[in-house]
PDB file of C-alpha atoms in Angstrom:
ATOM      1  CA  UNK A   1     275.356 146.717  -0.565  1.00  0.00           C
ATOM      2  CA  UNK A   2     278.798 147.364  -2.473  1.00  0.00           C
ATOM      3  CA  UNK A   3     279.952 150.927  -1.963  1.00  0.00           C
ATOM      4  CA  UNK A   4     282.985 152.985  -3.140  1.00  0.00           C
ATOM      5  CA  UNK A   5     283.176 155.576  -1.094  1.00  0.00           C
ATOM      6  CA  UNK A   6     285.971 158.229  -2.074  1.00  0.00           C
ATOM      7  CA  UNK A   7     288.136 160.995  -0.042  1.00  0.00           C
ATOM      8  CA  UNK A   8     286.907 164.696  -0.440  1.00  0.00           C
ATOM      9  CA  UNK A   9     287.624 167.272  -3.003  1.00  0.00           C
ATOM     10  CA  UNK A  10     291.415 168.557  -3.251  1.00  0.00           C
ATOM     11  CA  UNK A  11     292.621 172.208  -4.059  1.00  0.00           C
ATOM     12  CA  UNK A  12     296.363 172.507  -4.522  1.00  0.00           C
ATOM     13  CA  UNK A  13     298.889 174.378  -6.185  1.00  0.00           C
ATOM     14  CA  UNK A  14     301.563 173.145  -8.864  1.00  0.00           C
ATOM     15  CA  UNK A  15     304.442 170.554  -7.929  1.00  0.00           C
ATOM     16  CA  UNK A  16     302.397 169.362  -4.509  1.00  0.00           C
ATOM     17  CA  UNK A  17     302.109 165.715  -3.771  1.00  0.00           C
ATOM     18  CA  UNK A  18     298.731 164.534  -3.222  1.00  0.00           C
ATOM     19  CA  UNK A  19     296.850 160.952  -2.426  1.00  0.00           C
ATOM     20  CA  UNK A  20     293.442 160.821  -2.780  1.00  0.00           C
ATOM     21  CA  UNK A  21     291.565 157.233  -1.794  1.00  0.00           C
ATOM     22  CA  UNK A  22     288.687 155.042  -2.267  1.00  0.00           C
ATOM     23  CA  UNK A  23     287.151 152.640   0.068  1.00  0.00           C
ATOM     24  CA  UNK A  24     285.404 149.596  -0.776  1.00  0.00           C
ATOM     25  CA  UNK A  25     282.388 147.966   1.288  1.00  0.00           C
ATOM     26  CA  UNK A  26     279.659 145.426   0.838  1.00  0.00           C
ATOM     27  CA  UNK A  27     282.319 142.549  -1.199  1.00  0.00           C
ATOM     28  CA  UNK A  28     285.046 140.947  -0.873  1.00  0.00           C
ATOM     29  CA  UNK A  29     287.396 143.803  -1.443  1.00  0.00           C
ATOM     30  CA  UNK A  30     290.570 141.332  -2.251  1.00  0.00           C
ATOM     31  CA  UNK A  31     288.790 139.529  -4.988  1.00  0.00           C
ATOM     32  CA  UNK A  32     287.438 142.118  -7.391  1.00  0.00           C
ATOM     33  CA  UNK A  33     290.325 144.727  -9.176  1.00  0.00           C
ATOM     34  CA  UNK A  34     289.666 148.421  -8.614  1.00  0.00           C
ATOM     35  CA  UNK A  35     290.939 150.821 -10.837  1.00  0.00           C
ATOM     36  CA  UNK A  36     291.014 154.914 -11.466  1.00  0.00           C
ATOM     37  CA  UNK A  37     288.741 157.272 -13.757  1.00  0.00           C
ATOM     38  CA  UNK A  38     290.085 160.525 -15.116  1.00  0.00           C
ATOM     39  CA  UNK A  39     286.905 163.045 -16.443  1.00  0.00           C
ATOM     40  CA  UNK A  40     288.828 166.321 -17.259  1.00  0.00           C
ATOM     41  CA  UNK A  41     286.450 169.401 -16.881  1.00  0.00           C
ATOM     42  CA  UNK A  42     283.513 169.205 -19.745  1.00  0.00           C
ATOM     43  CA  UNK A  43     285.450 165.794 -21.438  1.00  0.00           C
ATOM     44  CA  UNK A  44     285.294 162.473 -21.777  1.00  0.00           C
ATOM     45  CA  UNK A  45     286.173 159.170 -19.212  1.00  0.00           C
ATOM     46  CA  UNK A  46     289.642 158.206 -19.781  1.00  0.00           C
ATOM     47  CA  UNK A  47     290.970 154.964 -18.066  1.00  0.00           C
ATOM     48  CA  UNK A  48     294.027 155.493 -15.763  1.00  0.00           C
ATOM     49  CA  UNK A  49     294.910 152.046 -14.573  1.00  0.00           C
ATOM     50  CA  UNK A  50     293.896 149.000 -11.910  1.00  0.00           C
ATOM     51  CA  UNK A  51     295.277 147.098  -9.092  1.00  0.00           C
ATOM     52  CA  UNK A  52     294.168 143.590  -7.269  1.00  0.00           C
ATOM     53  CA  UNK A  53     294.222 144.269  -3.817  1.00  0.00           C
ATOM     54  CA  UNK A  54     294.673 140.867  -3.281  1.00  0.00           C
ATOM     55  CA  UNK A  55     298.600 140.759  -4.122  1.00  0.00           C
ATOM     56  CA  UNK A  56     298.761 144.600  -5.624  1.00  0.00           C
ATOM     57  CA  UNK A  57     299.230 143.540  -9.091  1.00  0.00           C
ATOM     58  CA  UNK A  58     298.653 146.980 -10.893  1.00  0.00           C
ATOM     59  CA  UNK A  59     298.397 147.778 -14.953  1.00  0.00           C
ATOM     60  CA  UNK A  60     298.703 151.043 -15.710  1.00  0.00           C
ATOM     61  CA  UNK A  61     297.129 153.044 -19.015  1.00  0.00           C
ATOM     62  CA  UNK A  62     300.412 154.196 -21.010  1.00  0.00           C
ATOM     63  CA  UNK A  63     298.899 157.916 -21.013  1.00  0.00           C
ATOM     64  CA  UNK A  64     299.238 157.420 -17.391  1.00  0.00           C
ATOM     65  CA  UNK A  65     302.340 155.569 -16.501  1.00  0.00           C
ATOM     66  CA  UNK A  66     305.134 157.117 -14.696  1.00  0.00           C
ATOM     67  CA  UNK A  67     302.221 160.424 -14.270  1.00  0.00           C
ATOM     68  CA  UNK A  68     300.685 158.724 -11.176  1.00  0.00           C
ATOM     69  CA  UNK A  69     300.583 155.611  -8.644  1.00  0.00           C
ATOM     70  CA  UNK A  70     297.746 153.363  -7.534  1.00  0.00           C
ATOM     71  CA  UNK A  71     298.121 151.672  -4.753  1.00  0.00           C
ATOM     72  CA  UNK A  72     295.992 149.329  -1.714  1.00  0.00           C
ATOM     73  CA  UNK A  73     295.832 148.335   1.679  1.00  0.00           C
ATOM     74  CA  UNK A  74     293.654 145.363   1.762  1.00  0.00           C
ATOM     75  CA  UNK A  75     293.691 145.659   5.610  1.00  0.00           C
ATOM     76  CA  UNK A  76     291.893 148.731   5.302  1.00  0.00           C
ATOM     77  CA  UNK A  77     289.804 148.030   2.284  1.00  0.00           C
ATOM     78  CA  UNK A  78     291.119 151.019   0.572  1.00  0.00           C
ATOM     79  CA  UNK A  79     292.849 151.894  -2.794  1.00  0.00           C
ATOM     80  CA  UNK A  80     294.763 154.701  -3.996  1.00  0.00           C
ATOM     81  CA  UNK A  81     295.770 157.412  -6.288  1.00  0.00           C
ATOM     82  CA  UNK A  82     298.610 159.584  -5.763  1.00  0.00           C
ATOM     83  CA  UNK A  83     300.939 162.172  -7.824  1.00  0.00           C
ATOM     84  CA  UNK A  84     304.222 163.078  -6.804  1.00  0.00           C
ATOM     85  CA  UNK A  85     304.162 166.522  -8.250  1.00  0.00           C
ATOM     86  CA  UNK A  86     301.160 167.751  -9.358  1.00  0.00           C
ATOM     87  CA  UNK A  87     300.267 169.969 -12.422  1.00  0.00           C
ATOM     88  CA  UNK A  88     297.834 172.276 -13.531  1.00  0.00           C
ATOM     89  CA  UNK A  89     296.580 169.814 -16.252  1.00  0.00           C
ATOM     90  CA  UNK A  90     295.573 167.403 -13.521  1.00  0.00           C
ATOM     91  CA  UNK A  91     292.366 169.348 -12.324  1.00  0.00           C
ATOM     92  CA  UNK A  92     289.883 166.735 -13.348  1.00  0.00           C
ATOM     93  CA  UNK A  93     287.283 164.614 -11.225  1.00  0.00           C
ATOM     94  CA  UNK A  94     288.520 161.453 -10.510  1.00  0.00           C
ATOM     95  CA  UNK A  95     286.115 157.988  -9.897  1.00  0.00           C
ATOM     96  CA  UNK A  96     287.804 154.913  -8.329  1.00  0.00           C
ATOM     97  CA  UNK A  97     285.766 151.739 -10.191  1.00  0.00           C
ATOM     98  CA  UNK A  98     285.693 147.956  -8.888  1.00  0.00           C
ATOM     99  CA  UNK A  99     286.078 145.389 -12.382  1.00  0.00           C
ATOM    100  CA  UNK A 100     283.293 142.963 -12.438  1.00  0.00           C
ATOM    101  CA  UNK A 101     283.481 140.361 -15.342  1.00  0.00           C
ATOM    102  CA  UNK A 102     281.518 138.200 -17.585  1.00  0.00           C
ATOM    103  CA  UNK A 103     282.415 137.608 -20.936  1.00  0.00           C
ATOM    104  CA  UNK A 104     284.526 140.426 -20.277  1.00  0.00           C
ATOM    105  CA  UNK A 105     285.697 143.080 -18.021  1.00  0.00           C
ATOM    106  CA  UNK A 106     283.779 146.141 -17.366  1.00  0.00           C
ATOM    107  CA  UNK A 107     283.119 148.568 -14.461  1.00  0.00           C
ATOM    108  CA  UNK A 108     280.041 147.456 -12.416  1.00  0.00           C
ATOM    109  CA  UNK A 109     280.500 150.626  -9.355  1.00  0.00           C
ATOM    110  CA  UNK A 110     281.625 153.410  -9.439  1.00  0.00           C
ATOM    111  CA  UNK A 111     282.732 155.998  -6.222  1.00  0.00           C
ATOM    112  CA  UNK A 112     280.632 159.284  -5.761  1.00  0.00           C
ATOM    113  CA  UNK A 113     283.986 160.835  -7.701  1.00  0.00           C
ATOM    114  CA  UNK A 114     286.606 163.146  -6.353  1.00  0.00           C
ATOM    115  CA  UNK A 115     287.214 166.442  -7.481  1.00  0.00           C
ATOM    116  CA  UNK A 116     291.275 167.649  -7.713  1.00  0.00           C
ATOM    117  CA  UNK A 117     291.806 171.434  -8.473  1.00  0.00           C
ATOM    118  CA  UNK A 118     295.486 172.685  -9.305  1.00  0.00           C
ATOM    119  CA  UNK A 119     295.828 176.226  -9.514  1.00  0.00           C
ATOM    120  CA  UNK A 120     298.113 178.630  -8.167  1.00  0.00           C
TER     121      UNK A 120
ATOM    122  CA  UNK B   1     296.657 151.542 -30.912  1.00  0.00           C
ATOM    123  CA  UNK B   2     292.934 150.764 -30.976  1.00  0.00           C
ATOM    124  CA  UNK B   3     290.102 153.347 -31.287  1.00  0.00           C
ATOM    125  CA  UNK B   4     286.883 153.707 -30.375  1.00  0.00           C
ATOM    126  CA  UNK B   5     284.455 156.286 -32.364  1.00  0.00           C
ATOM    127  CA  UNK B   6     280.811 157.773 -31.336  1.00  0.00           C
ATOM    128  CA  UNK B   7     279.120 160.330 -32.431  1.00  0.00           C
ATOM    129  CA  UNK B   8     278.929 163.470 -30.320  1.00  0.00           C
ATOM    130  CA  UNK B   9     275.618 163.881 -30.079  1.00  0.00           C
ATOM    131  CA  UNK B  10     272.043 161.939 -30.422  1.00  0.00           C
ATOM    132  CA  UNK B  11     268.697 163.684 -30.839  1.00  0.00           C
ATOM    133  CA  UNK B  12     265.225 161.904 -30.017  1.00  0.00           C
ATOM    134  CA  UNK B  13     261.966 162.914 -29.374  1.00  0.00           C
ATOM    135  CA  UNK B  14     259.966 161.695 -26.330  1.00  0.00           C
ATOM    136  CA  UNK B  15     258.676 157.886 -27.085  1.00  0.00           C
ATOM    137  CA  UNK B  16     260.719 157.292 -29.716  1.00  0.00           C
ATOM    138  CA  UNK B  17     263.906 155.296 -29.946  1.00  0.00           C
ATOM    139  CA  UNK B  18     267.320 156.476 -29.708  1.00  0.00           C
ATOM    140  CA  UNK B  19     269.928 154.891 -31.047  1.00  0.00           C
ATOM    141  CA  UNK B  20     273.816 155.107 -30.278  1.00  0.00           C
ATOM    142  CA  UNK B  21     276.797 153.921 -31.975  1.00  0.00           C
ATOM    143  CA  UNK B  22     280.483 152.917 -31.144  1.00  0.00           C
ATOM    144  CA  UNK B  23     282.520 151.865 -33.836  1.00  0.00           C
ATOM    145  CA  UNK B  24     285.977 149.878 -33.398  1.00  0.00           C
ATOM    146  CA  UNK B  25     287.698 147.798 -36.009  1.00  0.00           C
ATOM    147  CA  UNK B  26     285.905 144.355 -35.509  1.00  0.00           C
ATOM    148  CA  UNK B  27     284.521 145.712 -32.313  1.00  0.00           C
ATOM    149  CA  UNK B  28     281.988 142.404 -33.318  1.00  0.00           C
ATOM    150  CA  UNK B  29     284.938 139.890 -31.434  1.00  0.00           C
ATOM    151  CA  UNK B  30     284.931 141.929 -28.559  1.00  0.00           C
ATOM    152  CA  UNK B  31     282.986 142.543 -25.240  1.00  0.00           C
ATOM    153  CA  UNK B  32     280.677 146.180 -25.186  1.00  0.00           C
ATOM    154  CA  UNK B  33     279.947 147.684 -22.689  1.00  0.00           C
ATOM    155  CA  UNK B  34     277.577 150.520 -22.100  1.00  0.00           C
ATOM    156  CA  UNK B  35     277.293 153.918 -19.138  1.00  0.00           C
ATOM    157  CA  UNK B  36     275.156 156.171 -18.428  1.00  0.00           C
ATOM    158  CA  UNK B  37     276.371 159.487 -16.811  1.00  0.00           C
ATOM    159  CA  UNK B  38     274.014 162.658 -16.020  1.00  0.00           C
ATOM    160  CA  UNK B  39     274.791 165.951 -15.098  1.00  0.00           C
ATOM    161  CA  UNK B  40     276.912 166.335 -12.107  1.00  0.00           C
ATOM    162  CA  UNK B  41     276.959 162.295 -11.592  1.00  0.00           C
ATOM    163  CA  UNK B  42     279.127 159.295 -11.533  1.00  0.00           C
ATOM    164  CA  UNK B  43     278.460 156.940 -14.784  1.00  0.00           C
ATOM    165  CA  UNK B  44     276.374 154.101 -14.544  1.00  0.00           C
ATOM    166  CA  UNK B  45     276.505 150.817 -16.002  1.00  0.00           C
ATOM    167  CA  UNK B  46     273.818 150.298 -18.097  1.00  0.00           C
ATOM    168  CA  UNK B  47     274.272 147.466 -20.646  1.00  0.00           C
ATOM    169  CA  UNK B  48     276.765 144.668 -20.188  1.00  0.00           C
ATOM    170  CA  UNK B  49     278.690 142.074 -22.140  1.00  0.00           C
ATOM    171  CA  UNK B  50     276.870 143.862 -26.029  1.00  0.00           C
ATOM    172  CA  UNK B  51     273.304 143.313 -24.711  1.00  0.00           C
ATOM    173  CA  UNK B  52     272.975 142.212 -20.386  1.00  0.00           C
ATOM    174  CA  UNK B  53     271.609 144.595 -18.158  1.00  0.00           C
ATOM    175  CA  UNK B  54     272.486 145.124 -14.865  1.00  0.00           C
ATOM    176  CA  UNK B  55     269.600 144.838 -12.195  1.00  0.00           C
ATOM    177  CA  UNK B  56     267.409 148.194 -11.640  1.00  0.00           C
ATOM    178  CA  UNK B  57     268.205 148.777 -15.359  1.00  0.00           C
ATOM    179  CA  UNK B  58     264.965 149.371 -17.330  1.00  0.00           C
ATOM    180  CA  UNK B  59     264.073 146.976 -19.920  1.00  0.00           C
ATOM    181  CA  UNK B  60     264.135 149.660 -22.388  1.00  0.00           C
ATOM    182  CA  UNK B  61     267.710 150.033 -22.547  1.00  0.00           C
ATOM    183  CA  UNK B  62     268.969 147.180 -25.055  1.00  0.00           C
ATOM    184  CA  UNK B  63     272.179 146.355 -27.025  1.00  0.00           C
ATOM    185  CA  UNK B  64     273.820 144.895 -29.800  1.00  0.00           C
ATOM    186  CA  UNK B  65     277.364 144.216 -31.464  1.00  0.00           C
ATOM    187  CA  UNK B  66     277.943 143.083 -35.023  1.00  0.00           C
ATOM    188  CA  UNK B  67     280.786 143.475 -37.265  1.00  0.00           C
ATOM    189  CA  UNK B  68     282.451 147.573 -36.751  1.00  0.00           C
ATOM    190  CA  UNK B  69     279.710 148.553 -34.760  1.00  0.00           C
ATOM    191  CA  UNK B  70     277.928 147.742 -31.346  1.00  0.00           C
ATOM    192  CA  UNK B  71     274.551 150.054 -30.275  1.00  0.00           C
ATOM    193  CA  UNK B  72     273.068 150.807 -27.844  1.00  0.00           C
ATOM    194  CA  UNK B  73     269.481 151.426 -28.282  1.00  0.00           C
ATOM    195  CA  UNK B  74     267.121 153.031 -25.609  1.00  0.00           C
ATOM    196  CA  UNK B  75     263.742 152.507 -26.460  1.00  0.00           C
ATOM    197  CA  UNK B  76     260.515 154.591 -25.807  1.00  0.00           C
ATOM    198  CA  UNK B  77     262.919 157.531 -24.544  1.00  0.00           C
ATOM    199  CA  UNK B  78     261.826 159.804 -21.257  1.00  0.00           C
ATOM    200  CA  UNK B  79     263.021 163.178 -20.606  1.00  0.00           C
ATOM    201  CA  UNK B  80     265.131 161.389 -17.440  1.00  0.00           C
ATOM    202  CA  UNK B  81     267.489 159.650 -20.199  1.00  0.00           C
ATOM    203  CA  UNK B  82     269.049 162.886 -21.132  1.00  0.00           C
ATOM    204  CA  UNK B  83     272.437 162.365 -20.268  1.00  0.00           C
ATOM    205  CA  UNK B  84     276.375 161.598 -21.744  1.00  0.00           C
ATOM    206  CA  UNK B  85     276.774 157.899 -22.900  1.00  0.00           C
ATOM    207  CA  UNK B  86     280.031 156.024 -23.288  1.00  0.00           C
ATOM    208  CA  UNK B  87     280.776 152.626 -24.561  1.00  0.00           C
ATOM    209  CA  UNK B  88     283.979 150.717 -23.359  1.00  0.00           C
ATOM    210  CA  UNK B  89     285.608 147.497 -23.865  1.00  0.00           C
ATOM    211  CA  UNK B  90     288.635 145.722 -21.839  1.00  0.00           C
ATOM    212  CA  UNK B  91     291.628 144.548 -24.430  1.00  0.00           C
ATOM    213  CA  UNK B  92     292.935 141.529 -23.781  1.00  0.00           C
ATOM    214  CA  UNK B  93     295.768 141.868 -25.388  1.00  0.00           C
ATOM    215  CA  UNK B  94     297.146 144.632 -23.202  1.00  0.00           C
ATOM    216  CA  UNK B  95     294.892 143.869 -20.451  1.00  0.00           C
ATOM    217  CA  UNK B  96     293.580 147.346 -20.691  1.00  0.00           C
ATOM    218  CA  UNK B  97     290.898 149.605 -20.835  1.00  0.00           C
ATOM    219  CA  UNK B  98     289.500 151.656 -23.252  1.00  0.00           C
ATOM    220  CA  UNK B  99     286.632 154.448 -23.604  1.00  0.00           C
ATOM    221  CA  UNK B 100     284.280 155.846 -26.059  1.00  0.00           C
ATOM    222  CA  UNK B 101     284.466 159.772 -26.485  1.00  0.00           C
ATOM    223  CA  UNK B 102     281.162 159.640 -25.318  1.00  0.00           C
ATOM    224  CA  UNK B 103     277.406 160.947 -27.155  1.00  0.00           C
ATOM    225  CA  UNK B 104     275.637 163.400 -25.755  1.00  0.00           C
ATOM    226  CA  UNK B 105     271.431 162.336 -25.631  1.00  0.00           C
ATOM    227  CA  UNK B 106     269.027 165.151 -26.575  1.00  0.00           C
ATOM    228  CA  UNK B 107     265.880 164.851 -25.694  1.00  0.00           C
ATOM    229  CA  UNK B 108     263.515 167.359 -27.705  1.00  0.00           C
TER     230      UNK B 108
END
């Protein structure tokens, strides 16, 4: 069974660093791309970026470049999010996806979501 | 930069159909893809590549892509399809991603 299993929910206060992560299970975790999620409180899904664990290529969303960075460890089967300095605009839930493809590419799993607060 | 447009909410009575729109210039050439998200829930794929479901996906969720807009149409509605609904498609010409703003389903 494929699972995306993400860290817990974060509370921390403006200009903190912070990594949050999602592990894959059940696939091949270097063949499929897994990317981030951003659902800001009562809004919409925005797309933040990917990466191919297989040899880290990463695309990034241009609302989203230079704000965070995603990252993997294939050893680990794991994939990342981080921020450098946090802001109060980040508070959002945030779902790590794996890409599955046909015709196209779309977002066949999704991680139980992780919840980052910022708040001083 | 390309856009697209749904409308914010849907309303349908129990048993009937509900239908939901996403409109993109030409959306027709592309890929449309279809989730499902409830209250207090990670989204769900639903409808795949305009009109393939994903296994465990009732029948009665359908799609369809033509010209500005794809649908997605949920047939014989149940109280249990009350959720948020967002289409996407992937842009190959940026090789990125790209969501809906998402309908809300009423059911009455």
């Amino acid at each position: 069974e494929v699972q995306l299993v993400q860290s817990g929910a974060e509370v921390k206060k403006p200009g903190e660093s912070l990594k949050i992560s999602c592990k894959g299970s059940g696939y091949s975790f270097t063949s499929y791309w897994i990317g981030w999620v951003r659902q800001m409180p009562g809004k919409g899904l925005e797309w933040m970026g990917i990466i191919y664990p297989g040899d880290s290529d990463t695309r990034y969303s241009p609302s989203f470049q230079g704000q965070v960075t995603i990252s993997a460890d294939k050893s680990i089967s794991t994939a990342y999010l981080q921020w450098s300095s946090l802001k109060a605009s980040d508070t959002a839930m945030y779902y790590c996806v794996r890409r599955g493809y046909g015709f196209s590419y779309y977002f066949d799993y999704w991680g139980q979501g992780t919840l980052v607060t910022v708040s001083s | 930069s390309y856009v697209l447009t749904q409308p914010p909410s849907v309303s349908v009575a129990p048993g009937q159909t509900a239908r939901i729109t996403c409109g993109g210039n030409n959306i027709g050439s592309k890929s449309v893809h279809w989730y499902q998200q409830k209250p207090g829930q990670a989204p769900v794929l639903v409808v795949y590549d305009d009109s393939d479901r994903p296994s465990g996906i009732p029948e009665r969720f359908s799609g369809s892509n033509s010209g500005n807009t794809a649908t997605l149409t949920i047939s014989r509605v149940e109280a249990g399809d009350e959720a948020d609904y967002y289409c996407q498609v992937w842009d190959s010409s940026s090789d990125h991603s790209l969501f809906g703003g998402g309908t809300k389903l009423t059911v009455l």
